[in-house]
Tab-separated table of C-alpha atoms in Angstrom:
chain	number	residue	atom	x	y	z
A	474	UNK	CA	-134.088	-42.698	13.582
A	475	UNK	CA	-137.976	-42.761	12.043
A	476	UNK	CA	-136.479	-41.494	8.232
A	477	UNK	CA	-134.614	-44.831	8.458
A	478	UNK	CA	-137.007	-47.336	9.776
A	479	UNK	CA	-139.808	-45.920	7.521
A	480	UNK	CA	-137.632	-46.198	4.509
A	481	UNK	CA	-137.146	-49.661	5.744
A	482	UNK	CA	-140.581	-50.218	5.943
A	483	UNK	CA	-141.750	-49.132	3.024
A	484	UNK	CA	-139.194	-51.460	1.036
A	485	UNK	CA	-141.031	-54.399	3.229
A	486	UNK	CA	-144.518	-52.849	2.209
A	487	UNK	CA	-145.409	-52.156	5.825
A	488	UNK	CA	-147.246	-49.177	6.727
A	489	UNK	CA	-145.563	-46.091	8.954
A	490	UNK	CA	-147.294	-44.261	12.144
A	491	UNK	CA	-145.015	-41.414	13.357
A	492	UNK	CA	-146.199	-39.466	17.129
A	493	UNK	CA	-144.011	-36.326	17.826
A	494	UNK	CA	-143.229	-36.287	21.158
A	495	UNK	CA	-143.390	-33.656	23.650
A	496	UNK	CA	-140.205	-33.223	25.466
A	497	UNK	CA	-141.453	-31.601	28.180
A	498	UNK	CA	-144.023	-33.530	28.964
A	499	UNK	CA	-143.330	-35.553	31.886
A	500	UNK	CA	-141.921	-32.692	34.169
A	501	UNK	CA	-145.480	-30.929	33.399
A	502	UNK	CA	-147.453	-33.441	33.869
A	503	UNK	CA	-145.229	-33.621	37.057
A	504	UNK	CA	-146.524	-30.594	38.281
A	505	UNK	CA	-149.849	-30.564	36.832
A	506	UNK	CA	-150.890	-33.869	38.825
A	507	UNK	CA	-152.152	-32.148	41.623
A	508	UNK	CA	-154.514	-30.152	39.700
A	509	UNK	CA	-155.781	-32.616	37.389
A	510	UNK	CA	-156.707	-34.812	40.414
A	511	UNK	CA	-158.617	-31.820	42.031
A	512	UNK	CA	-160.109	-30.997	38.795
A	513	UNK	CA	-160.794	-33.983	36.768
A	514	UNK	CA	-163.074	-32.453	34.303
A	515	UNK	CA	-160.302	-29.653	33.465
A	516	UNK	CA	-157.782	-31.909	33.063
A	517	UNK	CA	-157.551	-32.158	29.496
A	518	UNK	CA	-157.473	-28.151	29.126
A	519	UNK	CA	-154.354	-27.700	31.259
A	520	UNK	CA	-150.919	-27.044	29.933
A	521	UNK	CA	-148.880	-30.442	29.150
A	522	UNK	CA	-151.869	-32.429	29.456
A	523	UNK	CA	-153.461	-31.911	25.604
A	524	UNK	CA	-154.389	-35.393	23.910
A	525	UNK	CA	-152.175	-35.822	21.217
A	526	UNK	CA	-153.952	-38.405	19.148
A	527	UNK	CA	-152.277	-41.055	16.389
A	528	UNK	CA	-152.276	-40.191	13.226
A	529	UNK	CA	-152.058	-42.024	9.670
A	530	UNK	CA	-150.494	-41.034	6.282
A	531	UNK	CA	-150.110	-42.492	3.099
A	532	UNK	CA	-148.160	-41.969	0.596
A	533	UNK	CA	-149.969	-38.774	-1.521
A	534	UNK	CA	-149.337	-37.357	2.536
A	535	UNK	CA	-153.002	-37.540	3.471
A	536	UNK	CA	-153.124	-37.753	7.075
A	537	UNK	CA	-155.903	-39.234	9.366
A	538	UNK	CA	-156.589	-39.559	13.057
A	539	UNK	CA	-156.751	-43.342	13.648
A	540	UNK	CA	-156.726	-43.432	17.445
A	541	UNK	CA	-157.698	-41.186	20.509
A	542	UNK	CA	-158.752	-40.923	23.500
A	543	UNK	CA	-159.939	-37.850	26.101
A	544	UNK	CA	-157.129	-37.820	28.118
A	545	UNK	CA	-153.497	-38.935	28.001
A	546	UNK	CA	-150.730	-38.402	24.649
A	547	UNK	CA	-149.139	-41.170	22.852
A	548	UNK	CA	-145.971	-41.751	23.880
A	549	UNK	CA	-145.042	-44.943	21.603
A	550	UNK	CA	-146.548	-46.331	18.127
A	551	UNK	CA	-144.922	-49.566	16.935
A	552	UNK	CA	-145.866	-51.499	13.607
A	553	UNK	CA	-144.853	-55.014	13.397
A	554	UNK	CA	-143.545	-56.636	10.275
A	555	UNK	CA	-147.022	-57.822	8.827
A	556	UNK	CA	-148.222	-54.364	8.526
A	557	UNK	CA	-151.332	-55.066	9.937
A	558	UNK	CA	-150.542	-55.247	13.879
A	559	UNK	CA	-149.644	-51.948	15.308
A	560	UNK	CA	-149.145	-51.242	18.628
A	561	UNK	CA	-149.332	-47.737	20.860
A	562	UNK	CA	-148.768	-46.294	24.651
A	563	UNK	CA	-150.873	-43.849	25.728
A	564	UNK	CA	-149.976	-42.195	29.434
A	565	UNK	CA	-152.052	-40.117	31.770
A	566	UNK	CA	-151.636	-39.104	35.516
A	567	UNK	CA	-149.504	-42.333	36.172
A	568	UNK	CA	-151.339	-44.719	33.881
A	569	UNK	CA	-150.076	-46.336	30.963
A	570	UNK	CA	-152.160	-47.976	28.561
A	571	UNK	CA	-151.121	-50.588	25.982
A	572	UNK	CA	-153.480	-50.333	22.725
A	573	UNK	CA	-153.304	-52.484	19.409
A	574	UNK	CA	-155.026	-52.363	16.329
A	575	UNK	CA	-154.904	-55.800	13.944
A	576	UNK	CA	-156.275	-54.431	11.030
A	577	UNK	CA	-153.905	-51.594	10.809
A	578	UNK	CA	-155.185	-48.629	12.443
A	579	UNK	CA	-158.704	-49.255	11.802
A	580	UNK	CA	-159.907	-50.475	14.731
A	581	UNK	CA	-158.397	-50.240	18.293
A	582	UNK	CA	-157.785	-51.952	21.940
A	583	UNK	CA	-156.859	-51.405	25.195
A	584	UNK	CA	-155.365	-54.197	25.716
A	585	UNK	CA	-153.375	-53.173	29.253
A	586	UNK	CA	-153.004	-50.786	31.790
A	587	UNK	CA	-150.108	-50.357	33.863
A	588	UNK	CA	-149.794	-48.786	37.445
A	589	UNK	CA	-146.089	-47.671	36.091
A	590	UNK	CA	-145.378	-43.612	35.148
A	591	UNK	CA	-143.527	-45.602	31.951
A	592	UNK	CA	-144.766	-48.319	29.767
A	593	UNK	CA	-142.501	-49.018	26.410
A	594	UNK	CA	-142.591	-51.364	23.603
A	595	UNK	CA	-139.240	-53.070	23.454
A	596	UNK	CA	-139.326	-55.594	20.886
A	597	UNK	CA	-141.783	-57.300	18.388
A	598	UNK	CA	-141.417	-60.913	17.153
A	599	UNK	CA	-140.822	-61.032	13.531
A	600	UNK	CA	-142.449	-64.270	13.174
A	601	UNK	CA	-145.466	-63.534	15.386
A	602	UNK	CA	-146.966	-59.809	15.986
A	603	UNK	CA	-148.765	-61.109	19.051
A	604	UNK	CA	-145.405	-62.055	20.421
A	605	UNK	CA	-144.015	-58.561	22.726
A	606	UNK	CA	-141.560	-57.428	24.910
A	607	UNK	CA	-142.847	-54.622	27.014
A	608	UNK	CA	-140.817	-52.372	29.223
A	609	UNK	CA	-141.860	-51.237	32.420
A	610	UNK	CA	-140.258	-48.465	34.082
A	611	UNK	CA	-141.139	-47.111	37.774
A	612	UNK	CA	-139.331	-45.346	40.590
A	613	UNK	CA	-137.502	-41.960	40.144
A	614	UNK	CA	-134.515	-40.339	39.326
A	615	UNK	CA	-132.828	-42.641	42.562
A	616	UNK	CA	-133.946	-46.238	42.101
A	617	UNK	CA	-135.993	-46.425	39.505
A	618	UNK	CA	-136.033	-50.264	37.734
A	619	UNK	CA	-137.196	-51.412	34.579
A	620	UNK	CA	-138.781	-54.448	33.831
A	621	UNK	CA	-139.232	-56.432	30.895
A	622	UNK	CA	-142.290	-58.488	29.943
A	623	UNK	CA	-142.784	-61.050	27.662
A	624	UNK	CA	-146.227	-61.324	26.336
A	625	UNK	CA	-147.714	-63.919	23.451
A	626	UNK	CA	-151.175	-62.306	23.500
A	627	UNK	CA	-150.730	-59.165	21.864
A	628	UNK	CA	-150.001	-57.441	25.819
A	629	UNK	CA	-152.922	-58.550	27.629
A	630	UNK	CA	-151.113	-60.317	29.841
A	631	UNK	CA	-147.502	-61.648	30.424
A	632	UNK	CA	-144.290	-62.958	32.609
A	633	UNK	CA	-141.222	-60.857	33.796
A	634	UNK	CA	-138.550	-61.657	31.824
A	635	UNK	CA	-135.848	-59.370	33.518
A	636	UNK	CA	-136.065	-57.159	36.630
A	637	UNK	CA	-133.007	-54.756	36.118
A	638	UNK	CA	-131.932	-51.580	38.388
A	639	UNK	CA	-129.931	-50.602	35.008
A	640	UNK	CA	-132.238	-49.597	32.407
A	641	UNK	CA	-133.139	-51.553	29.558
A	642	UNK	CA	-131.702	-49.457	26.346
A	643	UNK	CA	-133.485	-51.917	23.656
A	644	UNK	CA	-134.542	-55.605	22.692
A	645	UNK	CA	-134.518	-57.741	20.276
A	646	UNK	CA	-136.754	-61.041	19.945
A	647	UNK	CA	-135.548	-63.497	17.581
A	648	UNK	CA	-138.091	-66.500	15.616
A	649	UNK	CA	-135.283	-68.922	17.454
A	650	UNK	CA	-137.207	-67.677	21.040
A	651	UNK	CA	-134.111	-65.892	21.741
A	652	UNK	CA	-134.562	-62.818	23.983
A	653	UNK	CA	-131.285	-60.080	23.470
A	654	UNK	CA	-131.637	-56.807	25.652
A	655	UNK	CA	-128.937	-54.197	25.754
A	656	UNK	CA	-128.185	-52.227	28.746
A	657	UNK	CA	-127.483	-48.376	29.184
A	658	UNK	CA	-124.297	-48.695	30.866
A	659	UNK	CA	-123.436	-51.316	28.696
A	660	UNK	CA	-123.309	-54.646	27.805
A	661	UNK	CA	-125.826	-57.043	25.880
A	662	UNK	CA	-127.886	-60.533	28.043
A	663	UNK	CA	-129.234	-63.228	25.645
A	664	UNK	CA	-132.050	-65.666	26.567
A	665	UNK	CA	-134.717	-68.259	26.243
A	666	UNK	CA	-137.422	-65.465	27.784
A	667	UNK	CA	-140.327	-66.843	29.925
């Protein structure tokens, strides 16, 4: 897991962002929903709904808040290869946010927001950090679908790659252009992308 890619990293000299998540989350924000909608300005004081902001270490363990907003947890922090692009997910009441910093962790973007209770960061291009695959998941527990985007601006905008009812377990984009995605119940798809 995150002991392996950071000691990874660090042999490639590129900095590590770690976000505990909450696993409980989703089912109270579930619940919550109604409440937060009827009142907005308590929102951020109800259970399952406490910012969790990103944080930054280095390596004496000094830690630093880099990134946070009012309302909504991060969900996903991703750090491509040149160790200055990083990229995060915030979520709040059904909104999913896309932020990157180029400068790593300095300074910070929205860069998208998604109508979709799921937004993920599949895959980063090893050649170019601006290169993403994003993965959008909607519907429930019966026909939900994920969706993978291929962006070349950093996430601002983008073109569906794959439209899948099985959901996209991880991806893989290669300098070649090639797009590799593995599915949950199994079996791997290789492409050109958009």
């Amino acid at each position: 897991g995150a002991y392996v890619s950071f000691n990874e990293a660090k042999k490639l000299g590129v900095q590590c962002l770690y976000d505990l998540p909450i696993g409980y989350w989703r089912a109270a924000r579930r619940l919550l929903e109604p409440e937060m909608n009827r009142w907005p300005e308590w929102a951020a004081a109800l259970f399952g709904s406490t910012p969790l902001p990103v944080v930054r270490g280095d390596a004496a363990g000094a830690f630093e808040t880099v990134l946070d907003t009012d309302l909504g947890s991060f969900a996903a922090i991703v750090a491509a290869r040149d160790g200055r692009t990083v990229y995060a997910v915030s979520t709040f009441s059904g909104t999913s946010t896309l932020w990157r910093s180029e400068d790593g962790g300095d300074a910070w973007s929205a860069v998208r927001k998604s109508e979709v209770p799921s937004l993920g960061i599949a895959a980063i291009d090893p050649a170019d950090p601006l290169r993403v695959l994003l993965r959008e998941r909607s519907g429930g527990a019966c026909g939900s679908r994920d969706v993978l985007v291929e962006s070349r601006d950093g996430g601002a905008t983008g073109d569906v790659v794959m439209d899948s009812a099985d959901p996209i377990a991880g991806a893989l984009l290669r300098p070649d252009g090639t797009t590799w995605v593995g599915l949950a119940a199994g079996g791997v798809r290789a492409g050109t992308g958009a």
